Amino acid sequence: MKLITHNMLTSKGMKNVKEGFPLKIQAEEMRNVDIDYDRDFITRMIPKLDWKALVFAAQCVGHKEDLPDTLPDGYENDNELLKRLHHVLLEVEVISGCLECPETQRKFPISNGIPNMLLNEDEV
Amino acid sequence: MIRLKELESWLQDLQDFETPKVALEQYQTPPHIAAHIAHTIQASFGDLEGKLVADLGCGCGMLTVAAAIMGTATVVGFDIDSDALKTCKENLEELEITAAELVQAEVRQLGVSCSRFTKLFDTVLLNPSFGTKCNQGTDLEFVQVALELSHGPVYSLHKTSTRAHIIKTASRWGVNVQVLAKLRYDLPNTYKFHKKKSVDIEVDFIKFTVNCHIVVEDFIKPCPHRSTVPSKWAKLDVKHMEMLDGSNQTNRQTALSGDFA
Ligand SMILES: C[S@@+](CC[C@H](N)C(=O)[O-])C[C@H]1O[C@@H](n2cnc3c(N)ncnc32)[C@H](O)[C@@H]1O
Ligand SMILES: C[S@@+](CC[C@H](N)C(=O)[O-])C[C@H]1O[C@@H](n2cnc3c(N)ncnc32)[C@H](O)[C@@H]1O
């Protein structure tokens, strides 16, 4: 699971959960992969990201990489920042561990790089 | 862009469901059909390269892999079944595909309103369960979720026999339906022990788009690849895939770009 994916996962489908976001990452095993840098894609992704959740996720896995706490104005022209973002979003992977719901502490296991977001019938 | 033949040959190496679960309708899309689909989505519409894409019910990853090979920035495959996902992961690793993500989830639960997924993806693909007599309509339920997740088009496969119903339902939703091709699934293996040597089912390859001005603007934007489309389609193995509006060569371009005129 990459951090781009973390930024879209929630436990909102559970009953009594309001936002279920961001899920806390507890990483046991990580790996890095190489992905071609696509500046257009990163620039286009930024408005869709929840920046706070991304910084939180990066912190959880020890890859904050000097990401600023708030998204600076003019980020489109900050190639340095875009490259760091590319790395954090696409090149850092959690192989095993879990995601924890911020409201109920329900844990969603991650194994073989795949988060299991399935809910039991009594949870929805 | 990768050549169609090359894409197909990569897809031929993918492992299939080890023990397919009939209740989940786990049938792999045949590689030549998956290759044509992914190639068309990129060549005619430019909807894969550099895009954020979802594949709902990814199974062993036939469409996820095809999309990744066509150059998606990230493709996220969702499936409910851990055995299928395990095989899917092996397929991704075998082909050294790093632009694909997998998530175990129930597709129907992805549609919760106003979640982070809402209108997040540039393109959503799916080969849903067609549904049997006892669970009709699963395919449209999945399409509905797909439309919720995509701010752009949804590409899907449906039984041709249900086309009228699909068009009717979609128009009720305010959604455009464009049947891009009629495919013929030849199912020799499944029926090997039966009297008939093979059974054909006819399947429509459909593009769904929401009727709103943002999407319309996308449409008018000239697509640099558009001019290459007819020749690509002309290469199709007509035994398996047939353009709508008759399969004669002169009609191909009209069939494909009809809705854009
Ligand atoms: C017809 S297969 C297509 C597999 C793959 N996309 C392909 O094209 O080869 C449908 C897939 O949807 C999955 N599926 C069925 N119901 C599901 C559900 N409710 N939520 C998530 N996945 C589901 C099945 O496990 C299966 O892998
Ligand atoms: C001839 S169909 C009959 C079942 C079908 N659901 C029906 O109600 O008519 C069964 C075959 O269709 C194929 N099939 C069904 N749904 C599919 C799908 N979504 N994707 C790929 N193949 C599918 C499988 O190969 C399966 O063996």
Short mmCIF file of C-alpha atoms and ligand atoms in Angstrom, two decimals:
data_model
loop_
_atom_site.label_atom_id
_atom_site.label_comp_id
_atom_site.label_asym_id
_atom_site.label_seq_id
_atom_site.Cartn_x
_atom_site.Cartn_y
_atom_site.Cartn_z
CA MET A 1 0.00 0.00 0.00
CA LYS A 2 1.37 3.34 -1.09
CA LEU A 3 0.56 6.59 0.65
CA ILE A 4 -1.52 7.77 -2.34
CA THR A 5 -3.84 4.88 -1.52
CA HIS A 6 -3.80 5.62 2.18
CA ASN A 7 -5.04 9.10 1.32
CA MET A 8 -8.26 7.65 -0.13
CA LEU A 9 -9.06 4.91 2.39
CA THR A 10 -11.54 5.53 5.18
CA SER A 11 -13.60 3.50 7.64
CA LYS A 12 -16.60 5.71 6.88
CA GLY A 13 -18.67 2.67 5.87
CA MET A 14 -18.84 1.52 9.51
CA LYS A 15 -21.89 2.35 11.55
CA ASN A 16 -21.46 5.24 13.98
CA VAL A 17 -18.29 6.39 12.23
CA LYS A 18 -18.42 9.99 10.95
CA GLU A 19 -15.30 10.43 8.83
CA GLY A 20 -13.10 7.44 9.63
CA PHE A 21 -10.17 9.43 8.32
CA PRO A 22 -7.23 9.55 8.33
CA LEU A 23 -6.49 5.97 9.29
CA LYS A 24 -3.42 5.60 11.47
CA ILE A 25 -0.71 3.48 9.89
CA GLN A 26 1.18 0.96 11.96
CA ALA A 27 3.86 -0.34 9.61
CA GLU A 28 5.78 -3.51 10.25
CA GLU A 29 7.46 -4.01 6.91
CA MET A 30 8.12 -1.39 4.23
CA ARG A 31 9.78 -1.22 0.85
CA ASN A 32 10.74 1.41 -1.70
CA VAL A 33 10.00 1.12 -5.40
CA ASP A 34 11.09 3.25 -8.35
CA ILE A 35 8.39 5.04 -10.27
CA ASP A 36 8.96 7.42 -13.19
CA TYR A 37 8.45 11.01 -12.15
CA ASP A 38 5.38 12.46 -13.84
CA ARG A 39 5.19 16.10 -12.90
CA ASP A 40 1.78 16.64 -14.50
CA PHE A 41 0.25 13.80 -12.55
CA ILE A 42 1.61 15.00 -9.21
CA THR A 43 0.45 18.54 -9.90
CA ARG A 44 -2.99 17.28 -10.84
CA MET A 45 -3.19 15.04 -7.72
CA ILE A 46 -2.39 17.77 -5.21
CA PRO A 47 -5.84 19.42 -5.14
CA LYS A 48 -7.40 15.99 -4.56
CA LEU A 49 -5.15 15.15 -1.64
CA ASP A 50 -5.96 15.71 1.96
CA TRP A 51 -2.67 17.36 2.80
CA LYS A 52 -2.88 16.94 6.58
CA ALA A 53 -3.63 13.24 6.17
CA LEU A 54 -0.66 12.86 3.86
CA VAL A 55 1.71 14.52 6.30
CA PHE A 56 0.26 12.35 9.08
CA ALA A 57 0.74 9.19 7.00
CA ALA A 58 4.30 10.15 6.07
CA GLN A 59 5.03 10.71 9.75
CA CYS A 60 3.49 7.34 10.70
CA VAL A 61 5.89 5.52 8.38
CA GLY A 62 8.94 7.70 9.15
CA HIS A 63 9.07 9.35 5.72
CA LYS A 64 8.05 12.91 6.41
CA GLU A 65 10.83 13.99 4.00
CA ASP A 66 10.54 17.65 5.00
CA LEU A 67 6.98 17.91 3.76
CA PRO A 68 5.63 21.26 4.99
CA ASP A 69 2.69 21.09 7.41
CA THR A 70 0.53 23.11 5.05
CA LEU A 71 0.61 23.16 1.29
CA PRO A 72 2.52 26.30 0.23
CA ASP A 73 1.14 28.65 -2.41
CA GLY A 74 2.77 28.32 -5.80
CA TYR A 75 3.50 24.61 -5.32
CA GLU A 76 3.01 24.06 -9.06
CA ASN A 77 6.34 25.74 -9.69
CA ASP A 78 8.23 24.16 -6.82
CA ASN A 79 9.89 21.26 -8.59
CA GLU A 80 11.77 20.23 -5.44
CA LEU A 81 8.55 19.86 -3.49
CA LEU A 82 6.81 18.05 -6.35
CA LYS A 83 9.63 15.51 -6.52
CA ARG A 84 9.52 14.90 -2.78
CA LEU A 85 5.80 14.48 -3.04
CA HIS A 86 6.20 12.02 -5.91
CA HIS A 87 8.47 9.96 -3.70
CA VAL A 88 6.21 10.04 -0.65
CA LEU A 89 3.03 9.30 -2.59
CA LEU A 90 4.21 6.65 -5.02
CA GLU A 91 7.54 5.15 -4.02
CA VAL A 92 7.06 4.28 -0.36
CA GLU A 93 5.07 1.10 0.26
CA VAL A 94 3.75 -0.53 3.41
CA ILE A 95 4.02 -4.30 2.97
CA SER A 96 2.60 -5.38 6.29
CA GLY A 97 1.07 -3.81 9.37
CA CYS A 98 -2.35 -2.30 9.87
CA LEU A 99 -4.59 0.72 9.51
CA GLU A 100 -6.47 1.93 12.56
CA CYS A 101 -9.82 3.73 12.54
CA PRO A 102 -9.41 7.06 14.40
CA GLU A 103 -12.92 6.80 15.89
CA THR A 104 -13.35 3.14 16.84
CA GLN A 105 -9.75 1.89 16.85
CA ARG A 106 -10.90 -0.97 14.61
CA LYS A 107 -7.78 -2.35 12.90
CA PHE A 108 -7.63 -3.19 9.21
CA PRO A 109 -4.74 -5.57 8.50
CA ILE A 110 -2.26 -4.98 5.68
CA SER A 111 -0.53 -8.08 4.40
CA ASN A 112 1.37 -8.76 1.20
CA GLY A 113 1.00 -5.03 0.56
CA ILE A 114 -2.81 -5.30 0.44
CA PRO A 115 -5.00 -3.53 3.01
CA ASN A 116 -8.10 -5.53 3.93
CA MET A 117 -10.96 -3.05 4.25
CA LEU A 118 -13.74 -5.65 4.43
CA LEU A 119 -16.30 -5.04 7.14
CA ASN A 120 -18.31 -7.65 8.99
CA GLU A 121 -22.04 -7.52 8.59
CA ASP A 122 -22.53 -6.29 12.16
CA GLU A 123 -20.16 -3.38 11.53
CA VAL A 124 -22.12 -1.73 8.72
CA MET B 1 2.44 3.53 -27.11
CA ILE B 2 2.93 -0.21 -26.77
CA ARG B 3 1.69 -2.26 -29.73
CA LEU B 4 -1.50 -4.21 -29.36
CA LYS B 5 0.15 -7.53 -30.13
CA GLU B 6 2.84 -6.91 -27.54
CA LEU B 7 0.28 -5.99 -24.89
CA GLU B 8 -1.65 -9.15 -25.64
CA SER B 9 1.43 -11.31 -25.37
CA TRP B 10 2.19 -9.91 -21.90
CA LEU B 11 -1.37 -10.61 -20.81
CA GLN B 12 -1.24 -14.19 -22.04
CA ASP B 13 1.28 -14.97 -19.31
CA LEU B 14 -1.05 -14.06 -16.45
CA GLN B 15 -2.19 -16.76 -14.08
CA ASP B 16 -5.93 -17.41 -13.93
CA PHE B 17 -8.09 -18.00 -10.83
CA GLU B 18 -6.69 -21.08 -9.13
CA THR B 19 -10.07 -22.34 -7.95
CA PRO B 20 -12.69 -19.95 -9.36
CA LYS B 21 -15.57 -19.24 -7.00
CA VAL B 22 -18.74 -19.51 -9.01
CA ALA B 23 -20.74 -17.48 -6.49
CA LEU B 24 -18.42 -14.51 -7.13
CA GLU B 25 -18.53 -15.09 -10.90
CA GLN B 26 -14.79 -15.32 -11.12
CA TYR B 27 -14.13 -15.50 -14.83
CA GLN B 28 -11.03 -13.98 -16.27
CA THR B 29 -11.36 -11.69 -19.26
CA PRO B 30 -9.63 -13.41 -22.18
CA PRO B 31 -6.22 -11.75 -22.86
CA HIS B 32 -6.98 -10.73 -26.43
CA ILE B 33 -10.17 -9.00 -25.32
CA ALA B 34 -8.49 -7.29 -22.37
CA ALA B 35 -5.69 -6.11 -24.67
CA HIS B 36 -8.12 -4.66 -27.21
CA ILE B 37 -10.11 -2.95 -24.50
CA ALA B 38 -7.15 -1.31 -22.78
CA HIS B 39 -5.53 -0.38 -26.06
CA THR B 40 -8.73 1.23 -27.32
CA ILE B 41 -9.30 3.17 -24.10
CA GLN B 42 -5.86 4.71 -24.50
CA ALA B 43 -5.63 5.01 -28.29
CA SER B 44 -9.11 6.43 -28.87
CA PHE B 45 -9.77 8.31 -25.68
CA GLY B 46 -6.44 8.84 -23.93
CA ASP B 47 -8.00 7.69 -20.66
CA LEU B 48 -5.18 5.55 -19.20
CA GLU B 49 -1.74 7.09 -19.67
CA GLY B 50 -0.76 9.28 -16.73
CA LYS B 51 -4.16 8.75 -15.11
CA LEU B 52 -5.44 7.61 -11.74
CA VAL B 53 -7.53 4.56 -12.57
CA ALA B 54 -9.66 2.06 -10.60
CA ASP B 55 -10.53 -1.52 -11.57
CA LEU B 56 -13.57 -2.80 -9.67
CA GLY B 57 -13.52 -6.56 -9.11
CA CYS B 58 -9.96 -6.87 -10.39
CA GLY B 59 -9.74 -10.63 -9.87
CA CYS B 60 -6.33 -11.87 -11.01
CA GLY B 61 -5.64 -8.49 -12.52
CA MET B 62 -6.24 -8.93 -16.23
CA LEU B 63 -7.56 -5.38 -16.66
CA THR B 64 -5.39 -3.88 -13.91
CA VAL B 65 -2.26 -5.19 -15.61
CA ALA B 66 -3.45 -4.13 -19.06
CA ALA B 67 -4.13 -0.62 -17.77
CA ALA B 68 -0.76 -0.43 -16.00
CA ILE B 69 1.04 -1.52 -19.17
CA MET B 70 -0.81 1.23 -21.05
CA GLY B 71 0.87 3.69 -18.70
CA THR B 72 -1.49 4.59 -15.85
CA ALA B 73 0.15 6.74 -13.17
CA THR B 74 -1.56 4.52 -10.61
CA VAL B 75 -4.23 1.87 -11.05
CA VAL B 76 -6.02 0.60 -7.94
CA GLY B 77 -7.57 -2.88 -8.19
CA PHE B 78 -10.37 -3.69 -5.75
CA ASP B 79 -11.62 -7.21 -5.07
CA ILE B 80 -13.46 -8.95 -2.28
CA ASP B 81 -11.59 -12.21 -2.53
CA SER B 82 -8.18 -12.77 -0.94
CA ASP B 83 -7.31 -15.77 -3.11
CA ALA B 84 -7.86 -13.76 -6.29
CA LEU B 85 -5.85 -10.87 -4.85
CA LYS B 86 -2.99 -13.20 -3.97
CA THR B 87 -2.80 -14.42 -7.55
CA CYS B 88 -3.17 -10.84 -8.76
CA LYS B 89 -0.20 -9.78 -6.65
CA GLU B 90 1.87 -12.64 -8.05
CA ASN B 91 0.96 -11.52 -11.56
CA LEU B 92 2.03 -7.95 -10.81
CA GLU B 93 5.30 -9.13 -9.35
CA GLU B 94 5.99 -11.50 -12.20
CA LEU B 95 5.63 -8.63 -14.69
CA GLU B 96 7.43 -6.19 -12.37
CA ILE B 97 4.50 -3.79 -12.41
CA THR B 98 4.91 -1.15 -9.71
CA ALA B 99 2.17 1.28 -10.74
CA ALA B 100 -0.65 -0.92 -9.44
CA GLU B 101 -2.19 -0.98 -5.98
CA LEU B 102 -4.53 -3.62 -4.57
CA VAL B 103 -7.24 -3.16 -1.95
CA GLN B 104 -9.48 -5.86 -0.51
CA ALA B 105 -12.97 -4.43 -0.33
CA GLU B 106 -16.63 -5.05 -1.12
CA VAL B 107 -17.33 -2.95 -4.20
CA ARG B 108 -20.84 -2.05 -3.03
CA GLN B 109 -19.35 -0.48 0.11
CA LEU B 110 -17.01 1.76 -1.89
CA GLY B 111 -19.96 3.85 -2.97
CA VAL B 112 -20.69 5.39 0.48
CA SER B 113 -21.72 8.93 -0.29
CA CYS B 114 -19.17 11.73 0.10
CA SER B 115 -16.29 9.47 0.94
CA ARG B 116 -12.72 10.18 -0.12
CA PHE B 117 -13.36 8.00 -3.17
CA THR B 118 -16.14 10.19 -4.53
CA LYS B 119 -15.16 11.40 -8.02
CA LEU B 120 -11.52 10.72 -7.22
CA PHE B 121 -10.51 8.59 -10.19
CA ASP B 122 -9.91 9.84 -13.73
CA THR B 123 -11.16 6.58 -15.23
CA VAL B 124 -12.84 3.46 -13.83
CA LEU B 125 -12.78 0.06 -15.56
CA LEU B 126 -14.62 -3.11 -14.72
CA ASN B 127 -15.63 -6.50 -15.96
CA PRO B 128 -18.41 -7.09 -13.45
CA SER B 129 -20.22 -10.29 -12.78
CA PHE B 130 -22.94 -10.37 -15.40
CA GLY B 131 -25.34 -11.77 -12.86
CA THR B 132 -27.40 -14.92 -13.20
CA LYS B 133 -31.10 -15.46 -12.93
CA CYS B 134 -30.96 -15.22 -9.14
CA ASN B 135 -28.76 -12.13 -8.85
CA GLN B 136 -29.67 -10.03 -11.87
CA GLY B 137 -28.48 -6.47 -11.94
CA THR B 138 -25.15 -6.93 -10.13
CA ASP B 139 -23.38 -5.48 -13.15
CA LEU B 140 -25.39 -2.25 -13.01
CA GLU B 141 -24.92 -1.98 -9.26
CA PHE B 142 -21.17 -2.06 -9.88
CA VAL B 143 -21.47 0.49 -12.69
CA GLN B 144 -23.33 2.79 -10.33
CA VAL B 145 -20.46 2.61 -7.85
CA ALA B 146 -17.98 3.12 -10.69
CA LEU B 147 -19.80 6.30 -11.76
CA GLU B 148 -19.67 7.51 -8.17
CA LEU B 149 -15.89 6.99 -8.05
CA SER B 150 -15.01 8.41 -11.46
CA HIS B 151 -15.06 12.07 -12.43
CA GLY B 152 -14.52 10.88 -15.99
CA PRO B 153 -15.66 7.84 -17.95
CA VAL B 154 -16.47 4.29 -16.88
CA TYR B 155 -15.64 1.39 -19.20
CA SER B 156 -17.44 -1.88 -18.65
CA LEU B 157 -18.54 -5.20 -20.18
CA HIS B 158 -22.14 -6.38 -20.28
CA LYS B 159 -24.15 -9.12 -21.89
CA THR B 160 -25.49 -7.89 -25.23
CA SER B 161 -28.85 -9.42 -24.39
CA THR B 162 -29.27 -6.83 -21.62
CA ARG B 163 -28.35 -3.82 -23.78
CA ALA B 164 -31.84 -2.29 -23.92
CA HIS B 165 -32.18 -2.53 -20.16
CA ILE B 166 -28.78 -0.93 -19.62
CA ILE B 167 -29.55 1.96 -21.93
CA LYS B 168 -32.88 2.53 -20.20
CA THR B 169 -31.42 2.43 -16.69
CA ALA B 170 -28.51 4.67 -17.63
CA SER B 171 -30.76 7.30 -19.16
CA ARG B 172 -32.77 7.34 -15.93
CA TRP B 173 -29.49 8.12 -14.14
CA GLY B 174 -28.65 10.85 -16.68
CA VAL B 175 -25.75 8.81 -17.96
CA ASN B 176 -24.63 8.47 -21.59
CA VAL B 177 -24.10 5.01 -22.98
CA GLN B 178 -21.81 4.41 -25.91
CA VAL B 179 -21.50 0.82 -27.06
CA LEU B 180 -17.96 0.73 -28.42
CA ALA B 181 -17.90 -2.84 -29.64
CA LYS B 182 -19.70 -6.13 -29.52
CA LEU B 183 -17.41 -8.91 -28.40
CA ARG B 184 -17.87 -12.59 -28.89
CA TYR B 185 -16.66 -14.72 -26.06
CA ASP B 186 -15.78 -18.09 -27.39
CA LEU B 187 -15.86 -20.50 -24.48
CA PRO B 188 -14.35 -23.72 -25.77
CA ASN B 189 -12.70 -24.81 -22.53
CA THR B 190 -15.64 -24.37 -20.26
CA TYR B 191 -17.73 -26.57 -22.44
CA LYS B 192 -15.13 -29.10 -23.49
CA PHE B 193 -17.03 -32.00 -22.02
CA HIS B 194 -20.35 -30.93 -23.41
CA LYS B 195 -21.81 -31.93 -26.73
CA LYS B 196 -21.27 -28.54 -28.31
CA LYS B 197 -17.62 -27.76 -28.99
CA SER B 198 -17.92 -24.12 -28.04
CA VAL B 199 -20.49 -21.64 -26.89
CA ASP B 200 -20.47 -17.98 -27.81
CA ILE B 201 -21.81 -15.35 -25.50
CA GLU B 202 -22.13 -11.86 -26.86
CA VAL B 203 -20.81 -9.08 -24.71
CA ASP B 204 -20.92 -5.30 -25.19
CA PHE B 205 -17.92 -3.13 -24.44
CA ILE B 206 -19.55 0.04 -23.10
CA LYS B 207 -18.39 3.53 -22.22
CA PHE B 208 -20.56 5.36 -19.67
CA THR B 209 -20.25 9.10 -19.14
CA VAL B 210 -22.17 11.44 -16.92
CA ASN B 211 -24.06 14.17 -18.77
CA CYS B 212 -22.43 17.26 -17.38
CA HIS B 213 -20.51 20.09 -18.90
CA ILE B 214 -17.16 19.11 -17.44
CA VAL B 215 -17.25 15.81 -19.24
CA VAL B 216 -18.48 17.47 -22.41
CA GLU B 217 -15.49 19.79 -22.37
CA ASP B 218 -13.21 16.80 -22.10
CA PHE B 219 -14.87 15.38 -25.15
CA ILE B 220 -14.40 18.39 -27.37
CA LYS B 221 -10.72 18.64 -26.58
CA PRO B 222 -9.02 17.20 -29.66
CA CYS B 223 -7.54 13.84 -28.85
CA PRO B 224 -4.12 13.46 -30.42
CA HIS B 225 -4.57 9.74 -30.87
CA ARG B 226 -7.98 9.82 -32.45
CA SER B 227 -6.74 9.58 -36.01
CA THR B 228 -5.01 6.28 -35.31
CA VAL B 229 -8.18 4.58 -34.18
CA PRO B 230 -9.68 3.09 -37.30
CA SER B 231 -6.47 1.31 -38.28
CA LYS B 232 -6.20 -0.18 -34.79
CA TRP B 233 -9.72 -1.46 -34.96
CA ALA B 234 -9.20 -2.74 -38.45
CA LYS B 235 -6.66 -5.16 -36.98
CA LEU B 236 -9.25 -6.70 -34.70
CA ASP B 237 -9.90 -10.35 -34.90
CA VAL B 238 -13.45 -10.11 -36.16
CA LYS B 239 -14.19 -13.59 -34.99
CA HIS B 240 -14.15 -12.27 -31.45
CA MET B 241 -14.91 -8.62 -31.74
CA GLU B 242 -17.18 -6.83 -34.07
CA MET B 243 -17.83 -3.16 -34.39
CA LEU B 244 -21.34 -1.97 -33.99
CA ASP B 245 -23.22 -0.72 -37.00
CA GLY B 246 -21.93 -3.61 -39.06
CA SER B 247 -18.39 -4.75 -39.30
CA ASN B 248 -17.57 -3.42 -42.74
CA GLN B 249 -14.45 -1.31 -42.81
CA THR B 250 -16.02 1.94 -43.94
CA ASN B 251 -18.35 2.02 -40.99
CA ARG B 252 -15.70 1.52 -38.36
CA GLN B 253 -14.77 5.10 -37.89
CA THR B 254 -18.38 6.22 -37.67
CA ALA B 255 -19.13 3.53 -35.17
CA LEU B 256 -16.33 4.63 -32.95
CA SER B 257 -16.59 8.36 -33.17
CA GLY B 258 -20.32 8.53 -33.75
CA ASP B 259 -21.18 10.14 -30.46
CA PHE B 260 -18.50 12.76 -30.86
CA ALA B 261 -19.62 14.26 -34.15
C1 LIG C 1 -15.98 -11.54 -13.90
S1 LIG C 1 -14.66 -11.45 -12.72
C2 LIG C 1 -13.53 -10.34 -13.54
C3 LIG C 1 -12.11 -10.45 -13.05
C4 LIG C 1 -11.10 -9.53 -13.69
N1 LIG C 1 -11.49 -8.13 -13.56
C5 LIG C 1 -10.91 -9.86 -15.15
O1 LIG C 1 -11.33 -9.03 -15.96
O2 LIG C 1 -10.33 -10.89 -15.47
C6 LIG C 1 -15.42 -10.52 -11.41
C7 LIG C 1 -14.53 -10.27 -10.18
O3 LIG C 1 -15.29 -9.49 -9.24
C8 LIG C 1 -15.06 -9.96 -7.92
N2 LIG C 1 -16.23 -9.63 -7.13
C9 LIG C 1 -17.47 -10.19 -7.19
N3 LIG C 1 -18.31 -9.61 -6.33
C10 LIG C 1 -17.59 -8.63 -5.69
C11 LIG C 1 -17.92 -7.66 -4.70
N4 LIG C 1 -19.13 -7.58 -4.19
N5 LIG C 1 -16.95 -6.81 -4.29
C12 LIG C 1 -15.70 -6.89 -4.82
N6 LIG C 1 -15.34 -7.77 -5.76
C13 LIG C 1 -16.28 -8.64 -6.21
C14 LIG C 1 -14.80 -11.43 -8.06
O4 LIG C 1 -14.02 -11.92 -6.99
C15 LIG C 1 -14.08 -11.49 -9.42
O5 LIG C 1 -12.69 -11.44 -9.24
C1 LIG C 2 -22.30 -18.92 -20.88
S1 LIG C 2 -22.18 -18.00 -19.42
C2 LIG C 2 -23.63 -18.46 -18.54
C3 LIG C 2 -23.70 -17.78 -17.24
C4 LIG C 2 -24.23 -16.40 -17.34
N1 LIG C 2 -23.99 -15.72 -16.11
C5 LIG C 2 -25.71 -16.40 -17.66
O1 LIG C 2 -26.53 -16.09 -16.80
O2 LIG C 2 -26.05 -16.66 -18.82
C6 LIG C 2 -20.95 -18.77 -18.45
C7 LIG C 2 -19.59 -18.42 -18.96
O3 LIG C 2 -19.55 -17.05 -19.28
C8 LIG C 2 -18.31 -16.51 -18.96
N2 LIG C 2 -18.55 -15.32 -18.18
C9 LIG C 2 -19.65 -14.97 -17.48
N3 LIG C 2 -19.51 -13.77 -16.92
C10 LIG C 2 -18.31 -13.33 -17.29
C11 LIG C 2 -17.60 -12.14 -17.05
N4 LIG C 2 -18.11 -11.12 -16.35
N5 LIG C 2 -16.38 -12.04 -17.56
C12 LIG C 2 -15.86 -13.03 -18.29
N6 LIG C 2 -16.49 -14.17 -18.57
C13 LIG C 2 -17.70 -14.31 -18.08
C14 LIG C 2 -17.53 -17.57 -18.20
O4 LIG C 2 -16.49 -18.07 -18.99
C15 LIG C 2 -18.54 -18.67 -17.95
O5 LIG C 2 -17.99 -19.93 -18.12
#
